[in-house]
Every structure is written in structure tokens, then in C-alpha cells.
Coordinates of C-alpha atoms in Angstrom, one line a residue:
M42 CA -18.5 34.8 11.4
T43 CA -15.6 33.2 9.8
D44 CA -13.0 35.7 11.7
V45 CA -14.8 35.1 15.1
T46 CA -14.7 31.3 14.7
S47 CA -10.8 31.5 13.5
S48 CA -10.1 33.8 16.6
R49 CA -12.0 31.1 18.8
L50 CA -10.1 28.4 17.7
S51 CA -6.8 30.1 18.0
V52 CA -7.5 31.2 21.5
G53 CA -8.6 27.6 22.4
L54 CA -5.4 26.0 20.9
E55 CA -3.3 28.9 22.9
S56 CA -4.8 28.1 26.1
Q57 CA -4.6 24.0 25.4
H58 CA -0.9 25.0 24.6
T59 CA -0.4 27.1 27.9
A60 CA -2.2 24.2 30.0
M61 CA 0.3 21.8 28.4
S62 CA 3.4 23.9 29.2
K63 CA 2.2 24.4 32.6
R64 CA 1.8 20.4 32.9
T65 CA 5.3 20.0 31.5
Q66 CA 6.9 22.4 34.0
Y67 CA 5.0 20.7 36.7
W68 CA 6.4 17.4 35.7
A69 CA 9.9 18.9 35.4
L70 CA 9.9 20.2 38.7
V71 CA 8.8 17.2 40.2
L72 CA 11.4 15.2 38.6
L73 CA 14.1 17.6 39.7
C74 CA 13.0 17.3 43.3
L75 CA 13.1 13.5 43.1
I76 CA 16.5 13.6 41.8
L77 CA 17.7 16.1 44.5
G78 CA 15.9 13.7 47.3
Q79 CA 18.2 10.8 45.9
L80 CA 21.3 13.1 46.1
I81 CA 20.5 14.3 49.5
A82 CA 19.6 10.6 50.8
S83 CA 22.6 9.3 49.5
F84 CA 24.9 11.9 51.4
I85 CA 22.7 11.8 54.8
A86 CA 21.5 8.3 55.4
S87 CA 23.8 5.6 56.4
P88 CA 25.5 3.3 53.9
R89 CA 23.4 0.0 53.4
S90 CA 21.0 1.1 55.8
F91 CA 17.3 -0.1 55.5
A92 CA 16.0 3.8 55.1
L93 CA 18.4 4.3 52.3
A94 CA 17.5 1.1 50.3
T95 CA 13.6 1.9 51.0
S96 CA 13.9 5.5 49.9
S97 CA 16.2 4.4 46.9
D98 CA 13.7 1.9 45.6
L99 CA 10.8 3.7 46.1
L100 CA 12.1 6.7 44.3
Q101 CA 12.9 4.5 41.3
C102 CA 9.7 2.8 41.1
G103 CA 8.0 6.4 41.3
L104 CA 10.5 7.8 38.2
L105 CA 9.7 4.7 36.3
L106 CA 5.9 5.1 36.8
C107 CA 6.2 8.7 35.7
A108 CA 8.0 7.6 32.3
A109 CA 5.4 4.9 31.8
T110 CA 2.7 7.2 32.3
A111 CA 4.0 9.8 30.0
C112 CA 4.4 7.2 27.4
A113 CA 0.7 6.2 27.9
W114 CA -0.6 9.5 27.7
N115 CA 0.3 9.6 24.2
I116 CA -1.5 6.7 23.3
P117 CA -5.1 8.0 23.0
R118 CA -4.1 11.0 21.2
S119 CA -1.8 9.4 18.7
T120 CA -3.0 7.3 15.6
G121 CA -1.8 4.5 13.6
R122 CA 1.9 3.6 14.0
S123 CA 2.6 6.6 16.3
R124 CA 0.1 4.9 18.8
L125 CA 1.6 1.5 18.4
F126 CA 5.1 3.1 19.0
W127 CA 3.9 4.6 22.3
L128 CA 1.8 1.7 23.5
L129 CA 5.2 -0.7 22.8
M130 CA 7.4 2.1 24.8
S131 CA 5.0 2.2 27.7
M132 CA 5.1 -1.7 27.6
G133 CA 8.8 -1.5 27.6
V134 CA 9.2 1.1 30.4
G135 CA 6.1 -0.6 32.3
S136 CA 8.1 -3.9 32.2
W137 CA 11.0 -2.3 33.7
L138 CA 8.6 -0.9 36.5
I139 CA 7.4 -4.3 37.4
Y140 CA 11.0 -5.4 37.9
Q141 CA 11.8 -2.6 40.2
V142 CA 8.6 -3.2 42.1
L143 CA 9.7 -6.9 42.4
W144 CA 13.2 -5.7 43.6
T145 CA 11.7 -3.3 46.2
Y146 CA 9.1 -6.0 47.5
I147 CA 12.1 -8.0 48.3
E148 CA 14.4 -5.4 49.8
V149 CA 11.7 -3.1 51.6
V150 CA 8.7 -5.6 52.3
Q151 CA 10.6 -8.8 52.9
R152 CA 13.8 -7.1 54.1
R153 CA 16.2 -9.3 52.5
E154 CA 18.8 -8.8 49.6
V155 CA 17.9 -9.6 46.2
P156 CA 19.3 -13.3 45.4
S157 CA 21.9 -13.3 42.9
L158 CA 20.1 -15.8 40.9
F159 CA 16.9 -13.8 40.4
A160 CA 14.2 -15.2 38.2
G161 CA 13.0 -11.6 37.7
D162 CA 16.2 -10.7 35.8
V163 CA 14.4 -11.9 32.6
I164 CA 11.9 -9.2 32.7
L165 CA 14.7 -6.9 33.2
F166 CA 16.5 -8.3 30.2
L167 CA 13.4 -8.6 27.9
H168 CA 12.1 -5.1 28.8
F169 CA 14.1 -3.7 25.7
V170 CA 12.6 -6.0 23.3
P171 CA 9.1 -3.9 23.0
M172 CA 11.2 -0.9 22.9
M173 CA 13.2 -2.1 20.0
A174 CA 9.8 -2.9 18.3
A175 CA 8.7 0.5 18.6
M176 CA 11.9 1.9 17.3
A177 CA 11.5 -0.4 14.4
L178 CA 8.1 1.2 13.6
Q179 CA 9.6 4.3 12.6
P180 CA 6.3 6.4 13.4
N181 CA 8.2 9.3 12.0
V182 CA 7.9 8.1 8.0
R183 CA 5.0 6.9 6.3
Q184 CA 4.9 3.1 5.6
D185 CA 2.2 0.9 3.6
D186 CA 0.4 -2.4 5.3
R187 CA 2.9 -4.8 3.3
E188 CA 6.0 -3.2 5.0
L189 CA 4.1 -3.5 8.5
R190 CA 3.1 -6.8 7.8
L191 CA 6.6 -8.2 6.8
G192 CA 8.4 -6.0 9.3
S193 CA 6.4 -7.7 12.1
L194 CA 7.6 -11.1 10.8
D195 CA 11.0 -9.9 11.1
F196 CA 10.6 -8.4 14.5
T197 CA 9.1 -11.7 15.7
L198 CA 12.5 -13.6 14.4
L199 CA 14.5 -10.7 16.3
L200 CA 12.2 -11.2 19.4
L201 CA 12.7 -15.2 19.4
W202 CA 16.5 -14.6 19.1
W203 CA 16.6 -12.2 22.0
V204 CA 14.7 -14.6 24.2
Y205 CA 16.8 -17.4 22.9
L206 CA 19.9 -15.7 23.6
Y207 CA 18.8 -15.3 27.2
F208 CA 17.9 -18.8 27.7
Y209 CA 21.0 -19.6 25.9
S210 CA 23.6 -17.9 27.9
V211 CA 21.6 -17.2 31.3
I212 CA 19.0 -19.9 32.2
P213 CA 21.5 -22.8 32.2
W214 CA 23.6 -21.2 34.8
Q215 CA 20.3 -20.7 37.0
Y216 CA 18.4 -24.0 36.5
V217 CA 20.5 -26.4 34.7
Y218 CA 23.9 -26.0 36.7
S219 CA 23.6 -23.4 39.3
S220 CA 26.8 -21.1 39.3
E221 CA 26.4 -17.6 40.4
A222 CA 29.5 -16.3 38.7
A223 CA 28.7 -17.8 35.4
Y224 CA 25.2 -16.6 35.8
G225 CA 26.0 -13.0 36.8
H226 CA 28.7 -12.6 33.9
N227 CA 26.6 -14.2 31.1
L228 CA 23.7 -12.0 32.3
N229 CA 25.8 -8.6 32.2
Q230 CA 27.4 -9.6 28.9
A231 CA 23.8 -10.6 27.3
Y232 CA 22.2 -7.3 28.8
L233 CA 25.1 -5.1 27.7
A234 CA 25.0 -6.4 24.0
E235 CA 21.0 -5.6 23.9
K236 CA 21.7 -2.2 25.5
I237 CA 24.1 -1.5 22.7
A238 CA 21.8 -2.8 19.9
F239 CA 19.1 -0.4 21.2
L240 CA 21.4 2.3 21.0
A241 CA 22.6 1.8 17.8
G242 CA 19.0 1.7 16.5
V243 CA 18.0 4.8 18.4
A244 CA 21.0 6.7 17.0
L245 CA 20.5 5.5 13.5
L246 CA 16.8 6.8 13.5
W247 CA 18.0 10.2 15.5
S248 CA 20.3 10.8 12.7
R249 CA 17.6 9.9 9.8
S250 CA 14.7 11.8 11.4
S251 CA 14.1 15.5 11.4
G252 CA 11.5 17.9 13.2
P253 CA 9.9 16.8 16.4
W254 CA 10.7 13.3 16.1
R255 CA 14.5 14.2 16.0
T256 CA 14.0 16.0 19.2
I257 CA 12.2 12.8 20.7
Y258 CA 14.9 10.6 19.5
A259 CA 17.6 12.6 20.5
H260 CA 16.2 12.5 24.4
W261 CA 15.7 8.6 24.1
F262 CA 19.2 8.0 22.8
G263 CA 20.9 10.3 25.8
A264 CA 18.4 8.7 28.4
S265 CA 19.4 5.2 27.3
L266 CA 23.2 6.0 27.0
L267 CA 23.0 7.5 30.4
Y268 CA 21.3 4.3 31.9
S269 CA 23.5 2.0 30.0
S270 CA 26.5 3.6 31.3
S271 CA 25.4 4.1 34.8
S272 CA 24.2 0.3 34.9
Y273 CA 27.7 -0.9 33.6
V274 CA 29.3 1.3 36.5
A275 CA 26.9 -0.3 38.9
N276 CA 28.0 -3.8 38.0
W277 CA 31.4 -2.9 38.3
A278 CA 30.8 -1.8 41.4
L279 CA 28.8 -4.7 42.5
D280 CA 31.4 -7.1 41.4
R281 CA 33.9 -5.1 43.9
N282 CA 31.2 -5.3 46.8
A283 CA 31.4 -1.4 46.7
Y284 CA 27.5 -1.0 45.3
Y285 CA 24.4 -0.9 47.6
S286 CA 20.8 0.5 47.1
G287 CA 21.1 4.3 47.4
S288 CA 24.5 4.7 47.0
L289 CA 25.9 7.4 44.6
Y290 CA 26.3 4.7 42.0
D291 CA 22.6 4.9 41.8
L292 CA 22.4 8.7 41.2
P293 CA 23.1 8.6 37.2
M294 CA 20.7 5.6 36.8
V295 CA 18.0 7.9 38.8
A296 CA 18.8 10.7 36.3
S297 CA 18.2 8.5 33.5
M298 CA 15.2 7.3 34.7
A299 CA 13.9 10.9 35.2
W300 CA 15.1 11.7 31.6
M301 CA 12.9 9.2 30.1
T302 CA 9.9 10.9 31.0
V303 CA 10.8 13.8 28.9
P304 CA 10.2 12.2 25.4
G305 CA 6.6 11.5 26.4
L306 CA 6.0 15.0 27.8
L307 CA 7.6 16.5 24.7
A308 CA 5.4 14.4 22.4
L309 CA 2.2 16.0 24.0
K310 CA 3.1 19.1 22.3
M311 CA 3.8 17.5 19.0
S312 CA 1.5 17.2 16.2
T313 CA -0.4 13.8 15.5
Q314 CA 0.5 14.0 11.8
Q315 CA 3.6 12.0 10.6
V316 CA 6.4 13.8 9.4
A317 CA 8.5 12.6 6.4
S318 CA 11.9 11.2 7.2
K319 CA 15.0 13.5 6.6
K320 CA 16.8 10.3 4.8
P321 CA 14.6 7.6 4.2
M322 CA 16.1 4.1 5.2
L323 CA 15.3 1.0 3.6
R324 CA 13.4 -0.2 6.3
G325 CA 12.4 -3.9 4.9
V326 CA 15.9 -4.5 3.6
W327 CA 17.7 -3.8 7.0
A328 CA 14.8 -5.5 8.8
A329 CA 14.8 -8.6 6.5
R330 CA 19.0 -8.6 6.8
L331 CA 18.9 -8.7 10.7
G332 CA 16.3 -11.4 10.8
M333 CA 18.3 -13.7 8.4
T334 CA 21.4 -13.0 10.4
A335 CA 19.8 -14.0 13.6
V336 CA 18.7 -17.1 11.7
F337 CA 22.1 -17.9 10.4
S338 CA 23.8 -17.5 13.8
L339 CA 22.0 -20.4 15.3
P340 CA 24.4 -23.0 13.7
L341 CA 27.1 -21.1 15.3
F342 CA 25.5 -21.6 18.7
A343 CA 25.0 -25.0 18.1
Y344 CA 28.7 -25.6 17.3
L345 CA 29.7 -23.6 20.5
S346 CA 27.1 -26.1 22.5
I347 CA 28.7 -29.2 21.0
F348 CA 32.5 -28.4 21.3
D349 CA 32.6 -25.8 24.2
S350 CA 34.6 -28.0 26.6
S351 CA 34.6 -25.3 29.6
A352 CA 30.8 -25.7 29.9
P353 CA 29.4 -28.8 31.9
E354 CA 27.8 -31.6 29.9
E355 CA 24.4 -31.1 31.2
V356 CA 24.5 -27.2 30.0
R357 CA 25.8 -28.3 26.5
R358 CA 22.9 -30.7 26.2
F359 CA 20.4 -27.9 27.5
R360 CA 21.8 -25.6 24.9
L361 CA 21.8 -27.8 21.8
V362 CA 18.3 -28.9 22.6
L363 CA 17.3 -25.2 22.7
T364 CA 19.1 -24.2 19.6
L365 CA 17.4 -26.9 17.6
T366 CA 14.1 -26.0 18.8
A367 CA 14.9 -22.4 18.1
I368 CA 16.0 -23.3 14.5
L369 CA 12.6 -25.0 14.0
L370 CA 10.3 -22.0 15.2
M371 CA 12.7 -19.3 13.4
G372 CA 12.8 -21.6 10.5
S373 CA 9.1 -21.9 10.4
L374 CA 8.6 -17.9 10.4
V375 CA 11.1 -17.8 7.6
F376 CA 9.1 -20.1 5.7
L377 CA 5.9 -18.2 6.3
K378 CA 7.3 -14.9 5.4
Q379 CA 8.8 -16.8 2.2
H380 CA 5.1 -18.0 1.5
L381 CA 3.8 -14.3 1.9
L382 CA 6.4 -13.0 -0.1
D383 CA 5.6 -15.5 -2.9
I384 CA 1.9 -14.7 -2.6
E385 CA 2.4 -11.0 -3.0
L386 CA 5.1 -11.6 -5.9
I387 CA 2.1 -13.6 -7.9
H388 CA -0.3 -10.7 -7.2
L389 CA 2.1 -8.0 -8.3
L390 CA 3.1 -10.4 -11.5
R391 CA -0.8 -10.8 -12.4
A392 CA -1.3 -7.1 -11.8
S393 CA 1.7 -6.0 -13.7
R394 CA 0.6 -8.3 -16.6
Q395 CA -3.0 -6.9 -16.5
S396 CA -1.5 -3.4 -16.4
F397 CA 0.7 -4.0 -19.5
Q398 CA -2.5 -5.4 -21.7
E399 CA -4.4 -2.6 -20.3
L400 CA -1.7 0.0 -21.2
Q401 CA -1.3 -1.8 -24.8
V402 CA -5.4 -1.5 -25.4
L403 CA -5.1 2.1 -24.1
Q404 CA -2.1 3.0 -26.4
A405 CA -3.9 1.5 -29.4
Q406 CA -7.0 3.2 -28.6
L407 CA -5.0 6.5 -28.3
V408 CA -3.1 6.2 -31.8
Q409 CA -6.3 5.4 -33.3
S410 CA -8.0 8.5 -31.6
E411 CA -5.1 10.6 -32.6
K412 CA -5.2 9.1 -36.4
L413 CA -9.0 10.0 -36.2
A414 CA -8.5 13.4 -35.0
S415 CA -5.9 14.3 -37.6
M416 CA -7.7 12.8 -40.4
G417 CA -10.7 14.3 -39.3
H418 CA -9.4 18.0 -39.7
L419 CA -7.6 17.2 -42.8
V420 CA -10.8 15.6 -44.3
G421 CA -12.9 18.4 -43.1
G422 CA -10.8 21.3 -44.6
A423 CA -10.4 19.2 -47.9
A424 CA -14.2 18.6 -48.2
H425 CA -15.0 22.3 -47.6
E426 CA -12.8 23.2 -50.1
L427 CA -13.8 20.6 -52.9
N428 CA -17.4 21.7 -52.5
N429 CA -17.0 25.0 -54.2
P430 CA -15.9 23.6 -57.5
L431 CA -17.9 20.6 -57.2
T432 CA -21.0 22.8 -57.1
A433 CA -19.8 24.7 -60.2
M434 CA -19.3 21.2 -62.1
L435 CA -22.9 20.2 -61.2
G436 CA -24.3 23.2 -62.1
Y437 CA -22.5 23.4 -65.3
S438 CA -23.4 19.7 -66.1
D439 CA -27.0 20.3 -65.6
L440 CA -26.9 23.3 -68.2
L441 CA -24.9 21.2 -70.8
S442 CA -27.6 18.3 -70.3
A443 CA -30.4 21.0 -70.8
T444 CA -28.9 22.0 -74.3
D445 CA -29.3 20.2 -77.6
L446 CA -26.5 17.8 -77.8
A447 CA -25.8 14.7 -79.9
P448 CA -26.4 11.4 -78.6
Q449 CA -22.7 10.7 -78.0
Q450 CA -22.4 14.2 -76.6
R451 CA -25.5 13.9 -74.2
A452 CA -23.8 10.3 -73.0
L453 CA -20.8 12.1 -72.1
A454 CA -22.6 14.9 -70.3
D455 CA -24.5 12.2 -68.3
K456 CA -21.1 10.5 -67.4
I457 CA -19.7 13.9 -66.2
S458 CA -22.9 14.4 -64.2
H459 CA -23.1 10.7 -62.5
Q460 CA -19.0 11.2 -61.6
A461 CA -19.7 14.5 -60.2
K462 CA -22.7 13.1 -58.1
R463 CA -20.3 10.6 -56.9
I464 CA -17.9 13.1 -55.8
R465 CA -20.5 14.8 -54.0
T466 CA -21.6 11.8 -52.0
L467 CA -18.0 11.1 -51.3
V468 CA -17.6 14.8 -50.0
A469 CA -20.8 14.3 -47.8
S470 CA -19.2 11.3 -46.3
L471 CA -15.9 13.0 -45.6
L472 CA -17.9 16.0 -44.0
S473 CA -19.9 13.4 -41.8
F474 CA -16.4 11.8 -40.8
A475 CA -15.1 14.9 -39.9
K476 CA -17.9 16.1 -37.5
Q477 CA -17.8 13.7 -34.8
T478 CA -19.2 15.7 -31.9
P479 CA -22.3 14.1 -30.3
A480 CA -25.4 16.4 -30.0
A481 CA -27.7 16.6 -26.6
K482 CA -27.7 13.1 -25.0
S483 CA -30.5 11.6 -23.1
H484 CA -31.3 8.5 -21.4
L485 CA -31.6 5.5 -24.0
D486 CA -32.9 1.8 -24.0
V487 CA -30.3 -0.1 -25.9
N488 CA -32.6 -2.7 -26.8
L489 CA -35.2 -0.6 -28.1
M490 CA -32.7 1.3 -30.5
L491 CA -31.3 -2.3 -31.7
Q492 CA -34.8 -3.2 -32.7
Q493 CA -35.3 0.1 -34.8
A494 CA -32.0 -0.4 -36.1
L495 CA -32.6 -4.1 -37.4
K496 CA -36.1 -2.6 -38.9
V497 CA -34.4 0.1 -40.8
C498 CA -31.9 -2.6 -42.2
Q499 CA -34.6 -5.4 -42.7
A500 CA -34.5 -4.7 -46.6
Q501 CA -30.7 -5.1 -47.0
L502 CA -30.8 -8.0 -44.6
H503 CA -33.6 -9.5 -46.8
E504 CA -31.9 -8.9 -49.9
A505 CA -28.7 -10.4 -48.8
K506 CA -30.7 -13.7 -47.5
V507 CA -29.5 -13.0 -43.6
Q508 CA -31.4 -14.2 -40.8
T509 CA -31.3 -12.4 -37.5
S510 CA -31.3 -13.9 -34.1
V511 CA -31.9 -11.7 -31.0
E512 CA -30.7 -12.3 -27.4
F513 CA -31.6 -9.1 -25.6
G514 CA -30.8 -9.2 -22.0
E515 CA -33.6 -8.4 -19.3
L516 CA -33.4 -5.3 -16.9
L517 CA -30.8 -3.6 -18.9
P518 CA -29.8 -0.5 -17.6
T519 CA -30.1 2.6 -19.7
V520 CA -27.4 4.5 -21.4
E521 CA -26.7 8.2 -21.9
G522 CA -26.1 9.1 -25.7
D523 CA -27.4 10.7 -28.9
S524 CA -30.0 8.5 -30.4
T525 CA -29.4 9.4 -34.0
Q526 CA -25.6 8.6 -33.7
L527 CA -25.7 5.4 -32.1
L528 CA -28.7 4.2 -34.6
Q529 CA -26.1 5.1 -37.2
V530 CA -23.5 3.1 -35.6
F531 CA -25.8 -0.1 -35.3
S532 CA -27.1 0.5 -38.6
H533 CA -23.8 0.4 -40.1
I534 CA -22.4 -2.6 -38.5
I535 CA -25.8 -4.6 -39.6
N536 CA -25.2 -3.4 -43.3
N537 CA -21.5 -4.5 -43.1
A538 CA -22.6 -7.8 -41.8
A539 CA -25.2 -8.2 -44.6
N540 CA -22.9 -7.1 -47.3
A541 CA -19.9 -9.6 -46.1
M542 CA -22.7 -12.7 -45.9
E543 CA -24.3 -11.4 -49.2
E544 CA -21.3 -13.1 -51.0
Q545 CA -22.0 -16.4 -49.6
Q546 CA -25.5 -16.4 -50.3
G547 CA -26.9 -15.5 -47.0
G548 CA -26.2 -16.3 -43.2
V549 CA -27.2 -15.5 -39.5
L550 CA -26.5 -12.3 -37.7
T551 CA -27.0 -12.7 -33.8
V552 CA -27.6 -9.5 -31.7
S553 CA -27.2 -9.8 -28.0
T554 CA -27.0 -7.4 -25.2
A555 CA -26.0 -7.8 -21.4
G556 CA -25.0 -5.8 -18.5
V557 CA -21.2 -6.2 -17.5
D558 CA -19.6 -4.3 -14.7
R559 CA -21.7 -1.2 -14.8
N560 CA -21.6 -1.3 -18.7
V561 CA -24.0 -2.3 -21.4
R562 CA -22.2 -4.9 -23.7
I563 CA -23.7 -5.2 -27.3
E564 CA -22.4 -7.7 -29.6
F565 CA -22.9 -8.2 -33.5
S566 CA -21.9 -11.9 -34.4
D567 CA -22.2 -13.2 -38.0
N568 CA -21.3 -16.6 -39.7
G569 CA -19.8 -14.8 -42.6
P570 CA -16.2 -15.0 -44.2
G571 CA -14.7 -12.8 -41.2
M572 CA -12.2 -9.9 -41.3
E573 CA -9.1 -10.0 -43.4
N574 CA -7.3 -7.7 -40.9
P575 CA -9.7 -7.1 -37.7
A576 CA -7.0 -4.7 -36.1
K577 CA -7.3 -2.2 -39.1
V578 CA -11.0 -2.1 -39.5
F579 CA -11.2 1.1 -37.8
D580 CA -8.3 2.8 -39.4
P581 CA -9.8 5.7 -41.9
F582 CA -10.1 4.7 -45.9
Y583 CA -9.3 0.8 -44.9
T584 CA -12.0 -1.1 -47.0
T585 CA -12.1 -4.8 -48.4
R586 CA -15.1 -3.8 -50.8
P587 CA -14.5 -3.3 -54.6
V588 CA -13.5 0.0 -55.8
G589 CA -16.7 2.5 -56.0
Q590 CA -18.8 0.6 -53.6
G591 CA -17.2 2.2 -50.1
I592 CA -14.4 4.7 -49.0
G593 CA -13.6 2.8 -45.8
L594 CA -14.7 5.7 -43.3
G595 CA -17.9 4.0 -41.8
L596 CA -16.4 2.0 -39.1
S597 CA -13.9 4.9 -38.2
M598 CA -17.1 6.9 -37.9
C599 CA -18.3 4.5 -35.6
Y600 CA -15.4 4.1 -33.6
G601 CA -15.3 8.1 -33.2
I602 CA -18.9 8.1 -32.0
I603 CA -18.4 5.3 -29.6
Q604 CA -15.4 6.9 -28.3
E605 CA -17.1 10.3 -27.7
H606 CA -19.9 8.4 -25.8
G607 CA -17.4 7.2 -23.3
G608 CA -17.2 3.4 -24.5
K609 CA -15.4 1.4 -26.7
I610 CA -15.7 -0.8 -29.8
T611 CA -13.6 -4.0 -30.7
C612 CA -13.7 -6.4 -33.6
R613 CA -12.4 -9.8 -33.9
N614 CA -12.9 -13.1 -35.8
R615 CA -15.0 -16.0 -34.2
E616 CA -13.3 -19.1 -33.8
D617 CA -16.1 -21.0 -35.7
G618 CA -16.1 -18.4 -38.4
G619 CA -17.4 -15.0 -39.1
A620 CA -16.7 -11.7 -37.4
S621 CA -17.8 -10.3 -34.1
F622 CA -18.0 -6.5 -33.2
V623 CA -18.5 -5.7 -29.5
I624 CA -19.5 -2.5 -28.2
E625 CA -19.4 -1.5 -24.6
L626 CA -21.4 1.7 -23.3
P627 CA -21.2 3.0 -19.7
A628 CA -24.6 2.6 -18.1
V629 CA -26.3 5.3 -16.2
A630 CA -25.5 5.2 -12.5
A631 CA -28.9 5.1 -11.1
S632 CA -30.2 2.3 -13.6
A633 CA -27.0 0.2 -13.0
E634 CA -27.6 0.5 -9.1
T635 CA -31.0 -0.3 -9.7
L636 CA -30.2 -3.6 -11.5
Q637 CA -28.0 -4.6 -8.8
A638 CA -30.4 -4.3 -6.3
Q639 CA -32.9 -6.5 -8.3
A640 CA -30.2 -9.0 -9.0
H641 CA -29.9 -9.3 -5.0
A642 CA -33.4 -9.4 -4.3
A643 CA -33.7 -12.2 -6.8
N644 CA -31.2 -14.2 -5.3

């Protein structure tokens, strides 16, 4: 069944690839025919005739429509930045198409020449801006949302700068102080600078990319270079009154328009997945540098506005006001970007501080676990080796006590038996410490287990004159664990508190529970003398009791048991006196979700 499905899928993909190849061949044939038609019309039609201008203008509109359509076809089939890339490219080519439609309307419908001071020139100038933004997205590499957000601000800075450049260099000679010569010269120079900047960006992406995207960038570079060269030659011919619509000067431009359809057609056969860049670039660094360069160039333009004696007074005044406005707008964007960077820096600082603290806690827990594991292996082996001679010592001491001995000898035999039993108790503790593997686990009610532990330790608490205060949380989720081992942990901590407060003739032990972040939190707080060194209480053989009253393995066993249950245990001294032991055990997922649902229902 799997083989049949795979074969069907491969046949489907092959048929789709064949249909796409036929579509690409069809488009290539159409483009070639349009270019040949332009070439034939340039040779056959009369120079500067209406028919030649009409055919040339309509042909260029058709070619730009093909390029915009090829880019737009990739929008629905792409995802993420690739979709935004093709959307911006289609907007750029579409803006160029709008300019060409306006040009065609004037020449074909109104049957007059396009005026030298043409308001639609701003569309032609700015059509490169969305294409620059598309290249800045670099859809061939993976970026996070932070880079996209900050990169959008950098692009907005560059967009404002290009708009400012057009208004600074071109608009004054169109509306403030009309001059066809100055208008044409400044428009050509600004447009040339924009084309060079776009070509440089595409060339850089081409050199740093790989795979299908490298081919797409190569075609964009070739088509843009051909268009830039042909438009420069056409402007040169126009200055010498040798250019007219449909002339041979339009042939390279027509070829470049047809070429711009190729990248969109090639992308239809490309996988929608992003490919890693061959040589990753520092995207944010270069975008930020270009944005800052644009901002710092504004004072230079203001200086030229004031001291450029070749420009009329009206033009200098307009440029100065425009520059001050641009400084205000672009400065606001710089402030906004810095504000976002400050917020992000604060978040990163807090996250790094929290990560460092968690790393320290994790490191301490790891050291403690390694210490307990090593000590467990050592103690387990030593205890087993001690058991054999210890059994013999106890047996011989019992035989010795059963014989007829003098009173002094019997006292010595009793001492030997007593010390041997102490050693046996020590060995039993060592073996208990060495075996910290939990038995079969079940769902447990922590509040119920704590009540049992308090009942078990009631005699020790009463003897030490310790009163208990219980603050159990309601609707507490259950935990999964071994009831015997957890009861041992709770009882040991309660007995420790009782022993500590016995020296000061009593006290109060507070036991509280609560559900915190899908964990069950258990706290034992007393008002006793506190711990001398809370950081070492879980170390093996660390004890503050007199010699013979403890070997310092109880809390180490508690630590190991809690670790085996996936929880954690900590100790600290309270500010108002006494010690506090906090245990956190993971709650059972179902009960934790039930608790949250009940809390929402109560609200």
C-alpha cells in the first residue's frame, strides 16, 4: 500500500513538474515573440510615427504585466519571508507598470508627448524602493522575528531617505522653481544612484547565496543591469534629440523587461523551503549602518541647502525646510529603534541573570547528586563488607555473656555487645542510604501523608514540647511517588525540628502545603535556633548533633529520595529565627489541570 501511494505521489509530482515546464516554455516563447515584434517594428515603421510609439508603449506594458504576474504567482505558493519577498517584488514591478500605463495614456490616448516636467516620474523613481526592501528580506536565509522587526525600522529609514532625496533634488525644479534642464539632470542623477544601490545589493546577495536562490538573484542582477545600462543610453540619446518611442534604443530596455519575468517563472519550480545562505551576512549590522549613514547625511544636505549659491533662494529655503522635517521624522525612528533595543536589552539582561541563577542551582544540585551517588556506592560496599565480621562479633559476644563470668568481666562483655549493636545500627543506616531507588509509585495525597507523619512523630513532638500548626492548601493536586519513602522524608524533617527545639524547651512547627506552577509545595518552618550552615545540611555525614546521636545521613537520604521523585528540597534560615525546609514535588498532570479548571470556575 505504501509503495502504491509513493508511486502515485511521484507520478503526481512528475506531472506537475511537466505542466510547469510547459508553462515556462510557453511564457518564454511569448516573450521571445514580443522582443522580435519590437525589433521588426523598429525597422519597418516610420521613425517618430504614432503607430511605432503605440506598438512600443503597448509592448512595454505587456512585458511589465508579464513580469508582475510572474512575481504575483509566487505569492500564494510561498510562505513567510518568501511570500513577502514576492509581494514586494510584484509591487515594485507593478509600480513600474503604472508609470508605463500613464506614459502610454499620454502618448497613445491623448496623442501628445510626455511633458518634461512629468509628475509621474516619482512613481518610476520610487518603484525600486519595494524591490530594495524585498532584497533586504533575504528570503534565502533564516531570520528570527527580532531581526525582521528591527530590519523593518532600518528599511523605513532608508525608504524615507530615498523619498527625501527625490524631493530634495527633483521636486524643487518642478514646483518651486521650474527648470526643465535642472529637473532632468537631477532626476537622472538620483535615478542612477538608486539603480547603482539596487544593483550593488543584488550583486551582494548573488555572491552570498546558493542553490535556486542564487540563480534567481543572478537573473535579477542581469535584468537590472541591462535595464540600468539601456535607460542610461536612452537618456543620453534623449539629450541629443535622437531618442523616440520605438527606436532601437528601446530594444535593450524591452529585453530587460522580458528578462525580469524569468526569475518569477524559475521560482515556480523552486521548493518553498528556505535554503541556508552560503556565506551568512551580518544583516542587522549592515542595515543599521546604512540607516545611520542616511541619518548622518542629512546635516550635509542642510549645509548644501544653505551655502549652495548656484541654487535660487526659493529652492534653498525649500530644501532647508525639507531637510529639517526629514531630520525630525528620521530622528523619531532612530529614537523608536533605540527604545526597542533598550527594552530588548533589559529583557536579555533579566533572562541571562535568571539563567545564571538557575545554572548555579542546577550546578549545586548536580554536585550534590554526584556526591551522594559516589558516597552511596562507597558506603554500600563498605557496609556489606562490615556485616560479616560484625555478625561474628555479635554472636561471640552473646556466647560470652551466656557463660559464667565475674561481674567485672560480664560488664565488659555487655559493653562489647552494646557497641557491636551500635555498629549494626550504623551499618543499617549506611545500607539504607546506599539504596535510594524508589519502589512502585502511586498517586498520593500529600495532605493525608503529612497528617500520618505528624501522628507518627507525635510522641517525639510531645516530649520536646513542640506545638504544631497546620496550613494545608485546599484542592491540592496529587503527586506520584512511593508512600513509604515520602513518609520517611516527612518524618525525618519533623523529628529534626523536634530535636532542634528540644534544646530551647519547646517551640512551634508549622507545616503548610500549596499548589505552585504545576508543583506541590510543602514547607516545614520552626522557630528553633536555625541551622549553622544551611548549604551543607544535605552533605553526607554532616551533623550538628553530639557524637553518638547521629551520623549525618538522614537529610542526605531525604535529598536523594526527593531527587528520585523528580522534585527538589531546599533549606534556609528564617529572618525571624528558625529553619525552613521546602519540598517541591511535581503534580500529576491530570490533577493539576483539574485544579486550574476549578480555579477558573471559581473566578
